[in-house]
Structure formats: structure tokens, C-alpha cells
XYZ file of C-alpha atoms in Angstrom:
592
model
C 19.884 -29.038 -16.686
C 19.998 -25.983 -14.969
C 21.298 -22.866 -16.626
C 22.810 -19.639 -14.721
C 20.073 -17.337 -13.886
C 21.786 -14.738 -15.482
C 22.028 -16.773 -18.815
C 18.543 -17.442 -18.683
C 17.480 -13.517 -18.171
C 19.732 -12.921 -20.974
C 18.374 -15.120 -23.269
C 14.575 -13.778 -22.540
C 15.961 -10.435 -22.848
C 17.189 -11.044 -26.390
C 13.796 -12.555 -27.231
C 11.796 -9.786 -25.712
C 13.355 -6.850 -26.032
C 12.010 -3.740 -23.918
C 11.795 0.043 -23.461
C 13.758 1.906 -21.148
C 12.601 1.617 -17.527
C 10.516 4.207 -15.873
C 9.456 6.220 -18.716
C 5.828 7.134 -18.969
C 3.455 4.388 -20.188
C 0.990 6.390 -22.080
C 2.705 9.064 -24.468
C -1.002 9.744 -25.696
C -1.860 11.002 -22.214
C 0.351 13.914 -22.406
C -0.875 14.727 -25.115
C -2.774 18.330 -25.002
C -5.459 17.716 -27.619
C -9.022 16.560 -26.228
C -10.215 13.211 -26.824
C -13.919 12.708 -27.696
C -15.724 9.618 -25.711
C -18.153 7.224 -27.605
C -20.812 4.781 -27.164
C -20.001 0.918 -25.612
C -19.687 -1.634 -28.680
C -19.432 -4.690 -26.636
C -22.864 -6.556 -26.237
C -23.917 -7.036 -22.445
C -27.281 -7.907 -20.607
C -27.768 -5.333 -17.808
C -27.357 -6.346 -14.300
C -25.714 -9.850 -15.536
C -22.691 -11.563 -15.765
C -21.503 -13.216 -19.184
C -19.025 -15.590 -19.670
C -16.938 -13.775 -22.385
C -13.771 -15.620 -23.062
C -10.655 -17.355 -21.382
C -7.551 -15.817 -20.104
C -5.246 -18.751 -20.442
C -4.172 -18.669 -16.484
C -5.909 -17.922 -13.287
C -6.169 -14.182 -12.661
C -4.542 -14.029 -9.184
C -3.457 -10.413 -10.218
C -4.806 -7.824 -12.660
C -4.707 -4.455 -13.770
C -5.834 -2.402 -16.577
C -2.709 -1.290 -18.294
C -4.259 0.520 -21.325
C -8.353 1.363 -22.432
C -8.273 -2.656 -23.753
C -5.669 -4.516 -21.989
C -5.658 -6.194 -18.777
C -2.677 -7.812 -17.595
C -3.124 -10.789 -15.800
C -0.658 -12.591 -13.438
C -0.516 -16.167 -11.880
C 1.856 -17.750 -9.880
C 4.474 -20.258 -11.159
C 2.246 -23.455 -12.093
C 1.720 -25.870 -14.873
C -0.468 -23.814 -16.958
C -1.424 -25.301 -20.602
C -0.385 -22.284 -22.376
C 3.181 -21.560 -22.540
C 5.795 -19.181 -23.500
C 9.302 -19.542 -24.527
C 9.275 -23.264 -23.897
C 7.738 -23.207 -20.656
C 4.520 -22.510 -19.006
C 2.985 -19.265 -18.988
C 1.941 -17.157 -15.751
C 1.261 -13.623 -17.226
C -0.871 -12.802 -20.228
C -2.109 -9.571 -21.701
C -5.736 -10.033 -22.234
C -7.407 -7.628 -25.292
C -10.823 -6.973 -23.918
C -12.212 -5.859 -27.173
C -11.338 -9.262 -28.716
C -11.123 -11.729 -25.803
C -8.170 -12.917 -26.883
C -4.684 -12.808 -25.065
C -0.872 -12.749 -25.545
C 1.334 -14.803 -23.229
C 3.828 -13.071 -21.510
C 7.505 -14.104 -19.805
C 7.868 -13.357 -16.116
C 11.076 -14.709 -14.621
C 10.411 -15.464 -11.372
C 7.753 -16.600 -9.042
C 5.025 -14.092 -8.822
C 3.012 -15.925 -6.158
C 1.088 -13.405 -4.003
C 2.908 -10.546 -5.011
C 1.817 -6.901 -4.701
C 1.354 -4.194 -7.300
C 0.580 -0.624 -8.289
C 1.613 2.112 -10.510
C 4.125 4.977 -10.502
C 3.002 8.677 -10.917
C 4.641 8.393 -14.587
C 2.403 5.332 -15.484
C 4.939 2.590 -15.125
C 3.481 -0.523 -13.278
C 5.385 -2.309 -10.866
C 4.832 -6.211 -9.211
C 6.896 -6.847 -6.384
C 7.840 -9.871 -4.177
C 6.613 -13.549 -4.418
C 7.988 -17.102 -3.440
C 10.504 -19.528 -4.028
C 10.893 -20.849 -7.169
C 8.698 -24.322 -7.389
C 8.296 -27.317 -9.329
C 5.201 -30.181 -9.638
C 2.573 -29.463 -7.175
C 4.119 -26.217 -5.885
C 6.701 -28.049 -3.926
C 10.264 -25.970 -3.495
C 12.655 -26.567 -6.402
C 16.022 -27.893 -5.521
C 17.286 -25.278 -7.683
C 16.175 -21.743 -7.375
C 17.745 -20.162 -10.458
C 15.620 -21.046 -13.796
C 15.547 -25.188 -13.786
C 13.293 -27.649 -15.098
C 10.161 -28.062 -15.263
C 8.978 -24.695 -14.872
C 12.148 -22.466 -15.380
C 10.924 -20.112 -12.869
C 13.276 -18.278 -10.505
C 13.165 -17.147 -6.688
C 10.464 -13.943 -6.607
C 10.924 -13.186 -3.057
C 12.982 -10.164 -3.601
C 11.723 -9.226 -7.199
C 10.609 -6.042 -8.485
C 9.109 -6.491 -11.864
C 8.270 -3.524 -13.991
C 6.203 -3.109 -17.012
C 5.014 -0.098 -19.487
C 1.784 -1.009 -20.769
C 1.263 -1.031 -24.455
C -1.350 -1.395 -27.250
C 1.133 -2.838 -29.925
C 2.127 -6.207 -28.103
C 5.672 -4.802 -27.797
C 5.857 -4.357 -24.001
C 7.226 -6.859 -21.924
C 7.769 -7.681 -18.495
C 11.154 -6.804 -17.125
C 12.541 -8.454 -13.989
C 16.162 -7.605 -13.638
C 17.990 -8.969 -10.085
C 19.740 -5.380 -9.986
C 16.791 -3.941 -9.361
C 15.497 -6.292 -6.419
C 14.740 -5.585 -2.827
C 17.434 -6.514 -0.090
C 14.518 -8.478 2.132
C 11.950 -11.364 1.076
C 8.015 -10.244 0.854
C 5.528 -12.968 -0.202
C 2.102 -11.041 0.420
C 3.103 -7.032 0.177
C 1.142 -4.122 0.050
C 1.884 -1.596 -2.334
C 0.233 2.001 -2.039
C 1.225 5.168 -4.424
C 2.385 8.066 -2.597
C 1.455 11.622 -3.164
C 4.760 12.306 -4.786
C 4.452 9.218 -7.213
C 6.583 6.782 -5.756
C 5.636 3.953 -4.036
C 5.755 2.230 -0.550
C 6.028 -1.530 0.014
C 4.754 -2.594 3.286
C 5.009 -6.240 5.272
C 4.988 -9.440 3.946
C 6.696 -12.577 5.140
C 9.661 -14.270 3.895
C 9.038 -17.998 2.941
C 5.163 -18.679 3.143
C 2.594 -20.163 5.143
C -1.249 -20.199 5.600
C -0.566 -17.143 7.860
C 2.241 -15.183 9.246
C 4.791 -16.151 12.186
C 7.542 -14.593 14.172
C 10.177 -16.371 12.155
C 8.772 -15.764 8.563
C 7.941 -12.104 9.311
C 8.770 -9.171 7.558
C 7.697 -6.068 9.609
C 9.016 -3.260 7.498
C 8.490 -1.281 4.636
C 10.692 0.531 2.047
C 9.884 2.556 -0.968
C 10.361 2.313 -4.973
C 12.271 3.939 -6.312
C 14.442 2.991 -3.349
C 15.384 5.319 -0.441
C 17.322 2.761 1.139
C 17.391 0.250 3.685
C 14.014 -1.202 5.127
C 12.571 0.881 8.002
C 10.761 -1.071 10.690
C 6.640 -0.874 11.083
C 5.801 -1.987 14.607
C 2.047 -2.702 13.802
C 3.420 -5.531 11.911
C 5.168 -6.856 15.409
C 2.076 -7.047 17.302
C -0.557 -8.431 15.023
C 0.452 -11.613 14.239
C -0.515 -13.863 12.566
C -3.083 -12.745 10.106
C -1.167 -9.581 9.018
C -0.388 -10.386 5.294
C -1.235 -7.935 2.780
C -2.199 -5.028 5.276
C -4.969 -2.857 4.043
C -3.528 0.752 3.426
C -4.853 3.629 2.069
C -3.157 6.880 1.496
C -5.393 9.534 3.170
C -6.316 13.099 1.994
C -4.229 14.022 5.149
C -1.051 12.696 3.620
C -0.755 9.978 6.243
C -1.328 6.132 5.266
C -4.656 4.323 7.355
C -3.468 0.897 7.799
C -5.677 -1.884 8.817
C -4.481 -5.704 9.656
C -5.747 -8.271 11.866
C -7.491 -6.827 14.586
C -5.767 -3.893 14.618
C -5.553 -0.224 12.869
C -3.150 2.876 12.970
C -2.820 6.016 11.259
C 1.090 6.105 9.845
C 2.648 9.385 9.452
C 5.211 8.001 6.803
C 7.129 10.929 6.340
C 8.187 11.037 9.779
C 7.910 7.376 10.339
C 5.775 8.177 13.285
C 2.676 5.502 14.343
C -0.693 6.310 15.769
C -2.568 3.149 16.831
C -6.157 3.364 17.088
C -9.250 1.019 18.264
C -9.702 -2.662 17.155
C -11.644 -3.056 14.128
C -15.059 -4.148 15.549
C -16.646 -7.994 14.626
C -13.914 -9.428 12.344
C -10.683 -10.120 10.836
C -10.750 -8.207 7.471
C -7.071 -8.641 6.262
C -6.097 -12.116 4.332
C -6.874 -14.599 4.917
C -9.885 -13.424 6.283
C -10.218 -11.512 3.175
C -13.199 -9.273 3.718
C -14.466 -6.630 0.677
C -12.781 -3.232 1.190
C -12.729 -0.027 -0.328
C -12.594 3.670 0.023
C -15.853 5.336 -0.770
C -16.041 7.945 -3.394
C -14.462 11.456 -2.608
C -16.546 14.294 -3.345
C -17.135 17.984 -3.211
C -20.194 17.191 -0.849
C -17.900 15.170 1.655
C -15.250 17.566 1.117
C -13.176 14.877 -0.348
C -12.784 13.210 3.033
C -12.011 9.779 3.011
C -14.383 6.986 4.619
C -13.295 3.464 4.162
C -15.801 0.421 4.513
C -15.135 -3.343 5.505
C -17.606 -6.125 4.697
C -17.348 -9.775 5.570
C -14.097 -11.541 6.549
C -13.652 -14.104 9.397
C -13.981 -13.577 13.308
C -11.146 -16.147 14.161
C -9.243 -15.190 17.260
C -5.080 -15.294 16.957
C -5.092 -18.715 18.372
C -7.488 -20.006 15.889
C -5.539 -19.941 13.016
C -4.148 -23.537 13.159
C -4.911 -25.745 10.621
C -5.629 -28.804 12.981
C -9.228 -28.639 12.572
C -11.906 -27.726 9.956
C -11.659 -24.263 8.746
C -13.501 -24.486 5.681
C -16.697 -25.031 7.459
C -16.567 -22.102 9.738
C -19.314 -19.389 8.925
C -17.890 -16.314 7.442
C -18.632 -12.903 9.089
C -21.411 -10.587 7.378
C -21.018 -7.257 9.176
C -19.926 -4.259 7.515
C -18.050 -1.293 9.428
C -16.573 2.137 8.372
C -14.178 4.689 9.621
C -13.359 8.136 8.715
C -9.321 8.105 9.912
C -8.758 12.054 9.309
C -11.753 13.051 11.154
C -12.530 10.582 13.726
C -10.697 7.094 14.942
C -13.859 5.680 16.074
C -15.228 2.601 13.912
C -18.820 2.839 12.955
C -21.200 -0.238 12.243
C -22.733 0.488 8.730
C -25.964 -0.697 10.402
C -26.586 -3.129 7.243
C -24.968 -6.565 6.889
C -24.360 -8.588 4.135
C -27.335 -11.068 3.204
C -24.925 -13.846 3.505
C -21.221 -13.932 5.518
C -18.596 -13.744 2.775
C -14.721 -14.285 2.843
C -13.077 -13.068 -0.187
C -15.622 -10.519 -1.808
C -14.552 -7.758 -3.834
C -15.616 -4.131 -4.149
C -15.340 -2.558 -7.349
C -16.323 1.208 -7.402
C -18.927 2.226 -10.741
C -18.656 5.432 -12.254
C -22.545 6.067 -10.940
C -20.749 5.859 -7.283
C -22.197 2.604 -6.680
C -19.952 -0.538 -5.963
C -20.229 -3.868 -7.066
C -19.584 -6.790 -4.381
C -18.837 -9.884 -5.830
C -16.752 -13.307 -5.506
C -16.147 -15.241 -2.438
C -17.427 -17.948 -0.300
C -19.789 -18.054 2.786
C -17.713 -20.610 4.721
C -14.172 -20.615 5.421
C -11.113 -18.598 4.205
C -8.650 -17.902 1.516
C -5.801 -20.241 1.431
C -5.085 -23.702 0.508
C -3.505 -26.949 1.417
C -3.090 -30.673 1.996
C -5.105 -31.007 5.320
C -7.554 -33.775 5.663
C -10.339 -31.690 5.847
C -9.978 -29.569 2.703
C -12.713 -29.212 0.226
C -12.900 -29.472 -3.682
C -9.247 -30.576 -3.653
C -7.357 -28.006 -1.465
C -9.599 -25.307 -0.632
C -9.641 -23.760 2.979
C -12.969 -21.988 1.507
C -16.370 -23.718 0.741
C -19.792 -23.195 -0.307
C -18.882 -20.464 -3.143
C -21.074 -17.407 -3.457
C -22.518 -16.549 -6.922
C -25.133 -14.119 -6.142
C -23.584 -10.287 -6.775
C -24.735 -7.038 -4.694
C -24.933 -3.765 -5.666
C -23.759 -1.412 -2.523
C -25.078 2.313 -2.904
C -23.500 4.483 0.218
C -26.041 7.342 -0.881
C -29.148 5.481 -0.298
C -30.991 5.136 3.267
C -29.775 2.851 5.883
C -31.271 -0.596 4.986
C -31.650 -0.549 1.038
C -27.914 0.335 0.706
C -27.245 -3.377 -0.182
C -29.131 -5.164 -2.855
C -29.617 -8.091 -5.300
C -32.649 -6.688 -7.036
C -32.827 -7.952 -10.685
C -29.283 -9.075 -10.575
C -27.787 -12.056 -12.261
C -24.997 -14.469 -10.703
C -21.702 -15.313 -11.715
C -21.495 -18.456 -13.929
C -18.159 -19.988 -12.584
C -17.336 -19.708 -9.006
C -14.461 -16.893 -7.785
C -12.690 -18.252 -4.923
C -9.155 -17.758 -4.090
C -6.967 -16.168 -6.168
C -9.835 -14.542 -8.326
C -9.769 -10.869 -9.359
C -12.292 -7.923 -10.926
C -11.739 -4.563 -12.165
C -14.000 -1.898 -13.916
C -13.371 -1.333 -17.471
C -13.759 2.092 -19.532
C -17.025 0.707 -21.041
C -18.459 0.280 -17.463
C -18.679 -3.036 -17.131
C -16.720 -5.159 -14.814
C -14.152 -7.730 -15.893
C -13.707 -10.713 -13.432
C -11.778 -13.851 -13.817
C -9.535 -16.371 -11.863
C -10.087 -19.187 -8.816
C -7.120 -21.391 -8.045
C -7.467 -22.882 -4.392
C -4.885 -25.149 -5.297
C -1.183 -25.575 -5.215
C -0.717 -26.336 -8.937
C -2.999 -26.064 -12.066
C -5.792 -28.169 -11.838
C -7.634 -28.649 -15.057
C -11.522 -28.504 -14.848
C -11.925 -32.189 -16.386
C -10.089 -33.322 -13.493
C -13.128 -33.787 -11.565
C -11.785 -31.579 -8.511
C -14.606 -29.555 -6.843
C -12.786 -26.293 -6.960
C -10.330 -26.798 -10.141
C -8.209 -24.093 -11.854
C -10.683 -21.412 -13.417
C -9.411 -19.461 -16.383
C -12.893 -18.251 -17.860
C -13.348 -14.500 -17.921
C -16.896 -13.201 -17.063
C -18.085 -9.442 -17.356
C -20.708 -7.801 -15.259
C -22.857 -5.293 -16.958
C -24.350 -2.709 -14.541
C -27.989 -1.206 -14.915
C -26.543 1.660 -16.993
C -24.872 -0.396 -19.686
C -27.117 -0.174 -22.121
C -28.583 3.010 -21.975
C -27.391 5.796 -24.344
C -24.307 7.364 -23.090
C -23.215 10.961 -22.956
C -21.007 11.871 -25.687
C -19.160 14.782 -24.204
C -16.615 17.091 -25.982
C -13.799 18.800 -25.096
C -12.106 16.214 -22.527
C -8.777 16.589 -21.430
C -6.050 14.196 -21.556
C -4.054 15.404 -18.185
C -5.501 16.874 -15.024
C -3.386 18.947 -12.388
C -3.445 19.875 -8.702
C -5.822 23.180 -8.942
C -5.339 25.650 -11.778
C -7.432 26.755 -14.422
C -10.870 25.235 -14.901
C -11.800 23.745 -18.221
C -15.092 23.434 -19.979
C -17.088 20.362 -21.453
C -19.853 20.738 -24.040
C -22.906 18.292 -23.601
C -25.607 18.252 -26.412
C -29.462 18.070 -25.397
C -29.072 14.255 -26.243
C -26.361 13.812 -23.800
C -28.669 15.341 -21.159
C -31.425 12.758 -22.347
C -33.341 15.748 -23.581
C -34.365 17.064 -20.242
C -32.428 19.891 -18.540
C -33.695 18.239 -15.106
C -30.535 16.027 -15.514
C -28.126 18.697 -15.766
C -27.949 19.183 -11.900
C -27.337 15.292 -11.590
C -24.206 15.622 -13.739
C -20.982 15.032 -12.812
C -17.357 14.378 -13.624
C -15.574 11.747 -11.716
C -12.023 10.322 -12.133
C -11.562 6.592 -11.104
C -8.311 4.483 -10.933
C -8.979 0.880 -10.873
C -5.919 -0.328 -9.038
C -3.971 -3.417 -8.573
C -6.583 -5.948 -7.797
C -5.659 -9.076 -6.009
C -6.526 -11.326 -2.677
C -10.031 -9.369 -2.430
C -7.975 -5.634 -2.701
C -7.788 -3.216 -5.343
C -4.540 -1.634 -4.318
C -4.921 2.102 -5.085
C -8.702 1.848 -6.457
C -9.746 5.618 -5.643
C -13.531 7.425 -6.881
C -12.846 11.199 -6.902
C -15.601 13.574 -8.116
C -14.661 17.059 -9.599
C -15.770 20.130 -8.561
C -18.120 21.604 -11.430
C -20.974 24.321 -12.284
C -23.061 24.473 -15.440
C -24.759 26.786 -17.600
C -27.791 25.828 -19.676
C -28.434 27.107 -23.329
C -31.943 27.591 -25.108
C -31.013 24.658 -27.289
C -31.016 22.071 -24.566
C -27.343 21.615 -24.566
C -24.828 22.902 -21.910
C -21.714 23.679 -20.901
C -19.945 22.047 -17.572
C -17.054 24.428 -15.908
C -14.993 21.642 -14.118
C -12.252 22.578 -11.712
C -8.901 20.537 -12.046
C -8.176 18.211 -9.044
C -8.333 19.950 -5.642
C -4.706 21.345 -4.901
C -3.501 18.315 -2.986
C -2.175 15.102 -4.454
C -2.681 12.976 -1.800
C -6.478 13.025 -2.213
C -5.596 11.044 -5.673
C -1.853 9.893 -6.289
C -0.386 11.202 -9.621
C -0.730 8.612 -12.412
C -2.867 7.000 -15.021
C -6.698 7.136 -14.548
C -10.118 7.423 -16.134
C -12.634 10.133 -16.844
C -16.111 9.890 -17.037
C -19.084 12.136 -17.203
C -21.936 10.872 -15.359
C -25.337 11.941 -16.310
C -28.207 11.148 -14.287
C -26.356 7.821 -13.185
C -25.385 7.087 -16.753
C -21.687 7.345 -17.361
C -19.752 8.127 -20.741
C -17.195 5.771 -21.747
C -14.095 6.552 -19.685
C -10.932 8.362 -21.358
C -7.697 7.633 -20.122
C -5.954 10.554 -18.504
C -2.973 11.632 -16.977
C -3.105 12.877 -13.347
C -0.249 14.978 -12.049
C 3.161 15.622 -13.707
C 4.937 12.138 -12.956
C 7.336 11.521 -10.259
C 8.343 14.139 -7.794
C 6.467 17.364 -6.266
C 3.417 17.625 -7.981
C 2.056 21.548 -9.163
């Protein structure tokens, strides 16, 4: 029997008390004392993937909330793990112990977006209707059996991560949006607020004029949604529009075959030329990332896209076998604040790939993993689907390392690199951990939970793998005097490095850098908000082989890296220290 939504939520809150909304998530990061880095303790084999645990649910969406807690969000489905008497579709995963705690999320998080506010509070936005068996729309949208989920189309869910298992998701209708958003993109802005872009209303493989939500809004709210013309003429493949805050303070948005620079502060759109070769947005789902921002390139943003599909707008019908259509292998780049011209990378992927994902590593290389060689993201009940319900086929297990600093022709390599143990297809995600390894999980191209024992070719995967880069087992630098906060401009600070940190050679001192990484919110081959920024630094060597790095604060421009939590690494000749969590900026509002 259905209970009222208000009653259901009140009961859940009594079971799971929460802290006050919109306070800082990491009080430790606001302290002024220094934190000492350490050596990794987790065993790993460099350049290989290792099965390390099980997340209990499929990792459709993930983010790193504290140094050893990955928060995992699935869609509503019949997962075997439960919370408060119903299937769980969220967990907190402990990366030290490879155990998880189920968490209660009230509304359906299917294909929601997410990101982090400048004060460290994470939000998860949008989703789909309440469903029941097989992913079918539930006749009652207010917490009815069997899953007791509610309509998530307008939801804004809030979490302040913790290390003591006391934190829980807050899903409060009084905080909801006024319009429905399924597949929205979230990007943190230079004042620590978040812009929420696009999506559709009721779902489907791709968008349509009747389902489209061609608007944007903000969190915290600044009023009613505002129209975004780009989303009117880029149907149907314009869901999860790929979006980055540029150092200029504008946004770069790429969706379907089109792109623009968006002056969001004045609501002015500047269209630019079509992206070459392929659709990079969902369901084409190319690997995508902003390349490292460094003093050498003047912290200028270049964005790369690899893979996707070259389907044209009239080819997104499901009356033909999409799953056998070859994925694209090209890579293209653009530097929007400098030139609106697209550049062919000049080096393609060894295999066409849809649903590949870039994870930026502390040494400024990038792991490219996950995905399929044919087809696209998505699933359905069409006669031609494979492995159960999948619109993608021929999963790619071989990972790649992309090094943008190498000569053309040698940037993309799988040399000495192992393979995934389990396919990572639709609804899989990866992110960087502080020890420099990469956490990956998920894959579920199905409308509901399908156990591996079912015999389905592509069942629901909940296994967790970690990738250990080449540097993983090398002795890490153990720098002293690391800060817990960074500002935009202001006085420099110093890091002490021992002779051992420099591997006994002063030749490594010029090869030492200090970098700040934000891992982002990972879903659907996107890490929303992922950034890598190298700080400006000089050095002084001592006669005993030790050294001091004199490090500048962030550039005096919050648009190069929006305020919020991030991780600080000291990298000596390609070998990073264990990252320490810091807070960038001063929370919400104008940054100093």
C-alpha cells in the first residue's frame, strides 16, 4: 500500500538524521596546520587492473567525498543489497577496507548529474520517474512497493561526505527544481555555485522536441530556468551536454555536432564550428577531458575528445541494429579561449570506442579505459539488442595511457599495460584515488538488475577494479609543510623535500612540480568538473641533497579552478606523493 511521500520521507529522516545543509563538508580542510603525505598502503601491480571488491550496486555515478570514501549512486532497481526494507541504489564505499555501507536515496536517481559546491557540499540532480519491476513506470509515483522510490525528475539531493558513517543523503521536495531534468550536466562556477544545464523530461534513448528541456538554472537557485538556444537546434543527441568552465569565465559547451562559448553571466551564446568526425555527447559518449593547466601553457584550457559515433541526426532511430555499428576512433582538440578552430589530434585510438573515459593522473598522463568497439550507450527491448538489452557490443578491455607531452604518433599507448577483468560498458565509472590508483566499477546495460548468474551476455556488474599506474610501487616523495587550503593569489608557501624525496639526485629537482586535482563527478563517460592544475613554483637546493620548493598560490582567477575540495600532489620526476585533501578558495561567493 502506498504511503504519502511526505510520511515516507519523514520516516527516513528519523532513521537517518542529517546535518545542517550547505555547511562545509570537510572541517579538517579549513584548519591551518600542515598535513604530511604518506606512502601508499594498498597492494597493487603497476600497469594492471586488479579486482579488489564489490560495491553492492552498479556504479552509474560516483565521486570521491573524502580521501577513502567513494560515494556510488545507481538507478532505482532490484539490487540484492537493501536499506530500510527496500533495494538500495546508493552506497558509501571504503577504499581502505573494500567494504560498503548502503545509503537511502528517496527518489529515482536514474541518469542524474552531479558536482560539488564551493563549500564542499555535493549535489545530485534530476533523474527519472518512480519505477517498478523491469524499469517500468510505477502507477504510483510516491514511494510505493516494490521499490518505494519516488519521482526524481525535479530532485536535488544533497550530501556532506563524512568518515564516520554519520552522513546521509537529503532528498527534500522543498529544495526541488521547477522543471524535470533527465541527463542534465552540472558545472561548478567561479563563485562556488553550480549551473544545471539541459536534460529531457520523461526519458528515451535520445532527446526529442516534445521531451527537451532547453534551459539552464543555478543552485542555489537564482530564479526561473533560462532558455539556452544551443539545446533547441542540437536534437536529438544533446543530453549530458559536455561543459567546462573556461579560464575566461565563460563556459564551453559541446553537444551533438555543435558547440558554443557561452557567456553565462550575460546570457550570450557564441556558436562555433561543428566538431569534426563524430558525435561526442551521449549516446555517442566519447572520452573527454580538459588537458592539464600549467604555467607553461599559461593555464590555458585545451579540451580533447576521443571516440564516439558518427551517426547523423536522422540515424538515431532504433529500427536498425545500432549495436553493430562501428564506433569512431578519432581524437580532436580545441582551445576555446584562444581559437574556435577544431584541431585533429593527428593520432587516433587503436580501436573505435564509445563510452571510453579519461582519468587524469598526477603525472599529467591520462588513463583511457572502459567502453565498447561497436554501438553506443543505451539499452532497450528491440529485437537486435545484444547481451540482454545492450545497444553497445564488443567491450574493450585494453586500457590506454595518453601522454599529451609526447611527440605526435606516440601519445596513445598500451605498452606493458594489462586489461580490465570485467567489461565496463553502459553505466560504468572511474575516478582517481589519492594514492594515485584509479577506482572503476559498474556496467549495467539493462532496465533492471540482472545477476551474472542469469546467463545474460552483459549482466549487471558490481565488481570493483583498481588500476595501478607505472609509478604506483615506486618510493613516493614525502613532502613536509603541505597546506590544507589554497587561495587565488596571495603569499607563496614552501615545501621541504628530503634527499630521499628527490631519489638521491638533484637532477630531479627541475622535474618536480606541485599539482592540484579535482576528480569530478563521474557518470556516462564524463567526469563533470575534473581538473588538473599545476602551480607555479621555484626551488632551492641544499648541500645535503634536500631542497625547498617555493610555491605560488593558485592564479588570481577562480575560473581556472572553481572553489571547493581538491587534492594536492607533489610529483618528482613523474612519481607523485600521496595526495592530501585541501579546500580551494573561501567557499561560496566572491573569491579572494
